[in-house]
Coordinates of C-alpha atoms in Angstrom, one line a residue:
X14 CA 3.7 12.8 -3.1
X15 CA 3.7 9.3 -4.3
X16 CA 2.4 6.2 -2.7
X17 CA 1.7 2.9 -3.2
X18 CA -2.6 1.9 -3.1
X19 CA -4.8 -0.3 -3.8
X20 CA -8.9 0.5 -4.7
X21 CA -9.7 -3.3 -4.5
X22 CA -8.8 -6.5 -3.3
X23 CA -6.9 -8.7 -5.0
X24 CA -3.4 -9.9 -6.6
X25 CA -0.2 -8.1 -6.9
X26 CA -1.3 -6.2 -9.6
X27 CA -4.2 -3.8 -7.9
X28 CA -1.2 -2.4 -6.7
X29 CA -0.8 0.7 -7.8
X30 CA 1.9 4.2 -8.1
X31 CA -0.8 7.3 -7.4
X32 CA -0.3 10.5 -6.4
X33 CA -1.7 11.5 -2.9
X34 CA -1.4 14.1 -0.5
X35 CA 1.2 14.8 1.9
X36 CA 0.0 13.7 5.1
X37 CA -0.9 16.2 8.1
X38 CA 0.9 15.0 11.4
X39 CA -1.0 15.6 14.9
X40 CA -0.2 15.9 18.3
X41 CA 3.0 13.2 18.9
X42 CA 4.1 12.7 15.9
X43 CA 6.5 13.5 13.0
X44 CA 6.5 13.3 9.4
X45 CA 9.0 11.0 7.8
X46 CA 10.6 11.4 4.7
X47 CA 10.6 7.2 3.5
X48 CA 13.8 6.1 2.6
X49 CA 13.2 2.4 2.5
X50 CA 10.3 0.2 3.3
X51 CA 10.0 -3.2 4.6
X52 CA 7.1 -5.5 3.2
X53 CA 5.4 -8.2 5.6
X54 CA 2.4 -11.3 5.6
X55 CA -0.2 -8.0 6.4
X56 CA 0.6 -6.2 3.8
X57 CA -0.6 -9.2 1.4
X58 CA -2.9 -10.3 3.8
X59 CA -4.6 -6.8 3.8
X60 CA -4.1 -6.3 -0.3
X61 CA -6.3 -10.0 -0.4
X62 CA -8.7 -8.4 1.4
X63 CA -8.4 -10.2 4.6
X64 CA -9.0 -13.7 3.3
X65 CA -6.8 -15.4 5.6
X66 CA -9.0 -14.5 8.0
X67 CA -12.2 -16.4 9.1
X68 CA -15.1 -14.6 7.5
X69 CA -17.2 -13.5 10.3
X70 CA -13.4 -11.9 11.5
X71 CA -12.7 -9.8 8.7
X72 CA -12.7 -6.1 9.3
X73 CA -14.5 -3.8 7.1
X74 CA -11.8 -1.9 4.6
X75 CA -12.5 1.4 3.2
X76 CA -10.7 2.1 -0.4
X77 CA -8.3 3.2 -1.3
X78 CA -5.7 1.6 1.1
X79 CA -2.0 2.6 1.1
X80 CA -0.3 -0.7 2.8
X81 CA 2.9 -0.9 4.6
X82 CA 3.8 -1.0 8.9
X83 CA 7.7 -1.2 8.3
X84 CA 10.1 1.8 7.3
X85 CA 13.5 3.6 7.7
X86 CA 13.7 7.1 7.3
X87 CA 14.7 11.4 8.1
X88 CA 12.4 13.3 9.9
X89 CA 11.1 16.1 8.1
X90 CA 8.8 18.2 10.9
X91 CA 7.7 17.4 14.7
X92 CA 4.4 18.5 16.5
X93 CA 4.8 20.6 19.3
X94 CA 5.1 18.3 22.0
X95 CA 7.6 16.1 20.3
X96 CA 10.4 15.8 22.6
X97 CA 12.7 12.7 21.7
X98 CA 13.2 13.7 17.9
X99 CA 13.9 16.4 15.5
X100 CA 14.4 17.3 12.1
X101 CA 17.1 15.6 10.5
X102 CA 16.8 12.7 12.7
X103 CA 17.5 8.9 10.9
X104 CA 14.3 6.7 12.4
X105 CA 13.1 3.6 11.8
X106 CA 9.4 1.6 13.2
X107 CA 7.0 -0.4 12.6
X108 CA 3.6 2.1 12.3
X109 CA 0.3 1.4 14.3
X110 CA 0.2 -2.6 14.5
X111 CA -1.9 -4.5 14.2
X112 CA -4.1 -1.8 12.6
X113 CA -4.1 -1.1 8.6
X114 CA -3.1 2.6 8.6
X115 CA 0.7 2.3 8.5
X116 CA 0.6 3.7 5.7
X117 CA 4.6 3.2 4.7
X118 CA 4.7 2.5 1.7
X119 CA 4.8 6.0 0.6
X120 CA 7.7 8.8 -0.3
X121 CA 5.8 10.3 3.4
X122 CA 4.3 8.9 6.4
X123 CA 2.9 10.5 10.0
X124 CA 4.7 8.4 12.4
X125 CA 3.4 8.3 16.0
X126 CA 6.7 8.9 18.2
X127 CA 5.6 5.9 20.4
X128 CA 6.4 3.4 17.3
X129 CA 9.9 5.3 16.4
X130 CA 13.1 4.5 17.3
X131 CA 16.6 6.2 15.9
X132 CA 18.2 3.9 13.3
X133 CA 21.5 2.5 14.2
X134 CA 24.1 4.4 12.7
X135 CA 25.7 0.9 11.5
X136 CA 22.6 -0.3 8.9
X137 CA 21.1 1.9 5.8
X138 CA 18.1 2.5 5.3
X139 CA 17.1 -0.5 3.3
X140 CA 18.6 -2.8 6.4
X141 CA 16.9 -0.8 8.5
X142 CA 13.3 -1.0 6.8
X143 CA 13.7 -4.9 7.1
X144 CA 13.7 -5.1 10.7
X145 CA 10.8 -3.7 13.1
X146 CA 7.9 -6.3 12.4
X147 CA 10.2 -9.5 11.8
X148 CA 12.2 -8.5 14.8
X149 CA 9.7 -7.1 16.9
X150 CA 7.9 -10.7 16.5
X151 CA 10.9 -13.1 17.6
X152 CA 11.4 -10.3 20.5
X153 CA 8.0 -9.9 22.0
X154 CA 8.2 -13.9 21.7
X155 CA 11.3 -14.7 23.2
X156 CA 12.2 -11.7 25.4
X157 CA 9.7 -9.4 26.0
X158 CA 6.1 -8.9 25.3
X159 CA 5.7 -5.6 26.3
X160 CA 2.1 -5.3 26.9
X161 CA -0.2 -7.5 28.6
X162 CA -2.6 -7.6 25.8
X163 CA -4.5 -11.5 24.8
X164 CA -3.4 -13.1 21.9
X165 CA -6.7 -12.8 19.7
X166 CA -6.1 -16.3 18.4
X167 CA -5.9 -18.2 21.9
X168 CA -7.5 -15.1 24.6
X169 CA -4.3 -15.6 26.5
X170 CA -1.3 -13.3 27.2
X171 CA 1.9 -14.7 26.3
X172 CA 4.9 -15.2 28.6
X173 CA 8.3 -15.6 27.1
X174 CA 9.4 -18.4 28.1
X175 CA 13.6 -17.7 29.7
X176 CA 16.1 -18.9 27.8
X177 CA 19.5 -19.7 29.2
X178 CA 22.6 -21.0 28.5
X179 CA 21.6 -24.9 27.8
X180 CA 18.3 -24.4 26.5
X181 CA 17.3 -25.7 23.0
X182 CA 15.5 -23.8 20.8
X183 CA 14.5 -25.3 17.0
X184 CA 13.2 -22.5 14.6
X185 CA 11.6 -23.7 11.6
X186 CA 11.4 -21.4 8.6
X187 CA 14.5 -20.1 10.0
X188 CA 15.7 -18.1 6.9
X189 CA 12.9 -16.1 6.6
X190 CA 12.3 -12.6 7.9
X191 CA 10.6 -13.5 11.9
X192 CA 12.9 -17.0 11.4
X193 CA 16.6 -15.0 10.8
X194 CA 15.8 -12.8 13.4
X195 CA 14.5 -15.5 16.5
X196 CA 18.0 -17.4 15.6
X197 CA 20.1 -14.7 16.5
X198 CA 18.0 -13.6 19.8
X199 CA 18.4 -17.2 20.9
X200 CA 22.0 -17.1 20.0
X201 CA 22.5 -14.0 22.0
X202 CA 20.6 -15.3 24.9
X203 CA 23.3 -18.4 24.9
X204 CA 20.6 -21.4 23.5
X205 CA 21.9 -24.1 21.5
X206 CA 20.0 -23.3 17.9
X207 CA 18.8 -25.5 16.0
X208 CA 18.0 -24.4 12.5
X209 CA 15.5 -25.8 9.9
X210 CA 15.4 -24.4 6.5
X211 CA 16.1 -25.5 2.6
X212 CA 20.1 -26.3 2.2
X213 CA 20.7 -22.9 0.2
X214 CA 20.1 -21.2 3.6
X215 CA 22.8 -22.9 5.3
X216 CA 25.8 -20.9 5.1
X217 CA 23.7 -17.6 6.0
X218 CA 21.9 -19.0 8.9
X219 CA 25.1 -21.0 10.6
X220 CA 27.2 -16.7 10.3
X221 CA 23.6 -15.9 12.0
X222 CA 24.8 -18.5 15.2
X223 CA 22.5 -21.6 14.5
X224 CA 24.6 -24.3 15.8
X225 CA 22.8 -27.2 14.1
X226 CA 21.7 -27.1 10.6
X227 CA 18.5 -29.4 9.3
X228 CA 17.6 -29.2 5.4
X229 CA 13.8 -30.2 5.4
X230 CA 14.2 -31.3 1.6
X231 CA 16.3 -33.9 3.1
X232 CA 15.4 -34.6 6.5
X233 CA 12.6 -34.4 8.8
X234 CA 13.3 -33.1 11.9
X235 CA 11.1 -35.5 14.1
X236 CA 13.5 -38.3 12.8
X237 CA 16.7 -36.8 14.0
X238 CA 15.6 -34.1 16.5
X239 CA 14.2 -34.9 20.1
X240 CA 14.6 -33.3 23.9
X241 CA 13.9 -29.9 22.3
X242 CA 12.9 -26.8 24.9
X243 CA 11.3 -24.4 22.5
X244 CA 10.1 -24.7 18.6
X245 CA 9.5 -21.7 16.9
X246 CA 7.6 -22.5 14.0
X247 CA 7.0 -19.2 11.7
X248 CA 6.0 -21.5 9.0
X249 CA 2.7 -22.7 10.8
X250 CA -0.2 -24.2 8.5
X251 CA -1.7 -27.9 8.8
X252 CA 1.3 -29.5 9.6
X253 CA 3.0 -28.2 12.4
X254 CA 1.5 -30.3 14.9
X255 CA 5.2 -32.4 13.5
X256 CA 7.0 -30.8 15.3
X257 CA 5.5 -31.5 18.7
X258 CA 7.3 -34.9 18.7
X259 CA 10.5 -33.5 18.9
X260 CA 9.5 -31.1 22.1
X261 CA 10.8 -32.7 25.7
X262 CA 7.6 -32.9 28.1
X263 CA 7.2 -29.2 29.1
X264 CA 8.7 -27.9 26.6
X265 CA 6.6 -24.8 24.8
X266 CA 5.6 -24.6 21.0
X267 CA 5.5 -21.1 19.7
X268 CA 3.6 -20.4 16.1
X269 CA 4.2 -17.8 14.1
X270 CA 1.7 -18.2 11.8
X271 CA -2.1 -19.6 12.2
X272 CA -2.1 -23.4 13.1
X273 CA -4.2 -25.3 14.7
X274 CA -3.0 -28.2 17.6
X275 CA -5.4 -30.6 19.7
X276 CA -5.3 -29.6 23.1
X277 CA -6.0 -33.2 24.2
X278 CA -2.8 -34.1 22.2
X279 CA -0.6 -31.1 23.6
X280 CA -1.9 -32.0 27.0
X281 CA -1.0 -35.4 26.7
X282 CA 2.7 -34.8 25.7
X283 CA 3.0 -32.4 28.6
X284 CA 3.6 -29.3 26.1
X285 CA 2.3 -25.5 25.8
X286 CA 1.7 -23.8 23.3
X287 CA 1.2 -19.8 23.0
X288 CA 1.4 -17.1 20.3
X289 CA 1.1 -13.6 20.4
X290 CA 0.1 -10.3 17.7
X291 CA 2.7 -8.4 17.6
X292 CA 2.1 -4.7 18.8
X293 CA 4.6 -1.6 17.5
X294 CA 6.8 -0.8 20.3
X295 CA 9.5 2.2 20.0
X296 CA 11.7 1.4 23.2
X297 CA 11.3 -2.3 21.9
X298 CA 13.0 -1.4 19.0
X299 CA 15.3 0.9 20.4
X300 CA 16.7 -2.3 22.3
X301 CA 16.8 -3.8 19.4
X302 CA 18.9 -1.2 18.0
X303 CA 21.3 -1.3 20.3
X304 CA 21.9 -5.1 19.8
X305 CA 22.7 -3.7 15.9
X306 CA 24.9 -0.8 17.1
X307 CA 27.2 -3.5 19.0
X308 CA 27.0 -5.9 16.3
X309 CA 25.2 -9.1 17.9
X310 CA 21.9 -9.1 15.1
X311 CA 21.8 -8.4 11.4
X312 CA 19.4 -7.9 9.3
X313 CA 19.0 -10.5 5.6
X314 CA 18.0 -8.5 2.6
X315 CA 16.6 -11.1 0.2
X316 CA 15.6 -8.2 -2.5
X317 CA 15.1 -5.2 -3.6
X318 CA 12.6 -3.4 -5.5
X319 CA 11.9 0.4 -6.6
X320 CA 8.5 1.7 -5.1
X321 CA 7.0 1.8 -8.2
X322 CA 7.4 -1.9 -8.1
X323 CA 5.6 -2.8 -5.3
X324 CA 3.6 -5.9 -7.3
X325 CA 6.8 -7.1 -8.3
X326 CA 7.5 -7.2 -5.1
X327 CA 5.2 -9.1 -3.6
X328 CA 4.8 -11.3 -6.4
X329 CA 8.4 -12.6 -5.1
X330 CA 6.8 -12.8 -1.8
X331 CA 4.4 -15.1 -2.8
X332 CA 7.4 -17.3 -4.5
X333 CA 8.8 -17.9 -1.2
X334 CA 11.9 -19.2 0.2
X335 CA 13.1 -15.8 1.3
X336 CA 16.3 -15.3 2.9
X337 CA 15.7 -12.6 4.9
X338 CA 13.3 -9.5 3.9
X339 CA 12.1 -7.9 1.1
X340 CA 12.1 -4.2 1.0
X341 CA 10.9 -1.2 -1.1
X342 CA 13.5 1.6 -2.1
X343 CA 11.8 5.2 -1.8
X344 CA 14.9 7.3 -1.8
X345 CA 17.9 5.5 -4.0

């Protein structure tokens, strides 16, 4: 088969179209026949090497890598003890997060049944390959964790905070993949959203149910904004301690992304702040599925781009301002 791998770290263009074995599946899983496959941060993260980590954090990788957590496809054989699919069946899932042996981005993957879920019959394939890690994130955030595993970044667990008509929630970086999705949960859950993206987003994120709209180019959202419950910032970096200021005391800051805030300052404006990793989770995204089936979330396809093209693909990445997610065909 062909896949997508790298032999070193580096830029887009280590990224290569190889030939590789078919892989074996074991005991609770299938094999997948990749239809689509949705690219995410790890998968640049990984290709980098791990960079973004701190060095004394970064794991030890083992060349050559194939990248990729997220993809839609048919199932194409089930171990013996596989109960809950079968050949022919349409799945989609996000493969053994956090971990670096997804392996998706591939015409074949071993998919362990516990990180599966059967597509909704109302999304393709590429839709479908855009949604487990961006809306497995803004779930485990906002509804459910799932697991009661410590944040690596903070050694605490996270607990969602309840959201109810009448709460505020402000997601910055709305537009993008984790950003499109947390909009809609909050919607659904009955907050007042507050939006904050460039202005090209607008018209795509108010159909999504944001209620207020904030261009950053134009405004900041500390000068306009305040009394907020919730901030979901999935921008993060050195400058989202900003967006504190517009939290009410008690109110909860969730980052997406790594950022760093002074406790003494958090503590002082009465706010908490927590993050999680997120973890694969088949009867997450089952739930999730069914949200699609009765048409309360979509799913924002910025581009797409032919396996082959995997460095082109990430190269847009890297451009940023995505609307949505960017996703690999396999099978056209």
């Amino acid at each position: 088969m062909k896949a997508i791998q790298f032999h070193e770290a580096g830029g887009p263009e280590v990224l290569q179209y190889d030939e590789v074995p078919v892989p074996e599946i074991g005991p609770g899983e299938v094999l997948v026949r990749v239809h689509a496959a949705g690219i995410n941060p790890p998968d640049w993260y990984l290709r980098e090497g791990m960079k973004v980590m701190p060095a004394g954090m970064r794991p030890a990788l083992e060349f050559p890598l194939i990248p990729g957590t997220d993809m839609s496809g048919v199932v194409r054989a089930v171990a013996p003890d596989v109960l809950e699919f079968a050949v022919g069946d349409e799945v989609f899932g996000m493969l053994r997060f956090p971990g670096f042996d997804g392996r998706t981005y591939a015409e074949y993957v071993a998919a362990p049944t516990s990180d599966l879920a059967h597509k909704p019959a109302g999304i393709d394939h590429v839709q479908a390959a855009g949604v487990p890690m961006a809306a497995l994130t803004a779930w485990q955030y906002l509804v459910d964790l799932g697991h009661d595993v410590p944040s690596p970044f903070t050694g605490q667990v996270h607990r969602p905070v309840p959201i109810t008509p009448g709460t505020t929630v402000l997601v910055n970086g709305a537009a993008g993949g984790v950003g499109h999705f947390a909009v809609q949960l909050a919607n659904w859950k009955g907050a007042h959203v507050i939006a904050v993206a460039s202005g090209r987003h607008e018209q795509f994120l108010r159909k999504l149910g944001a209620d207020e709209f904030i261009d950053y180019t134009r405004t900041q959202a500390a000068d306009v904004v305040s009394g907020v419950d919730l901030v979901i910032d999935t921008v993060g970096g050195p400058d989202s301690s900003r967006f504190l200021t517009v939290l009410k005391r008690g109110g909860t800051m969730l980052p997406v992304f790594f950022a760093q805030y002074d406790p003494e300052e958090t503590a002082s404006l009465g706010i908490t702040v927590s993050d999680i990793q997120v973890r694969s989770n088949g009867p997450q995204l089952a739930e999730i599925g069914r949200l699609f089936d009765e048409g309360k979330l979509q799913v924002g396809v910025d581009s797409t781009y032919p396996l082959p093209d995997a460095g082109s693909a990430h190269t847009r990445a890297a451009q940023g301002h995505i609307q949505g997610k960017i996703v690999l065909t396999v099978v056209s």
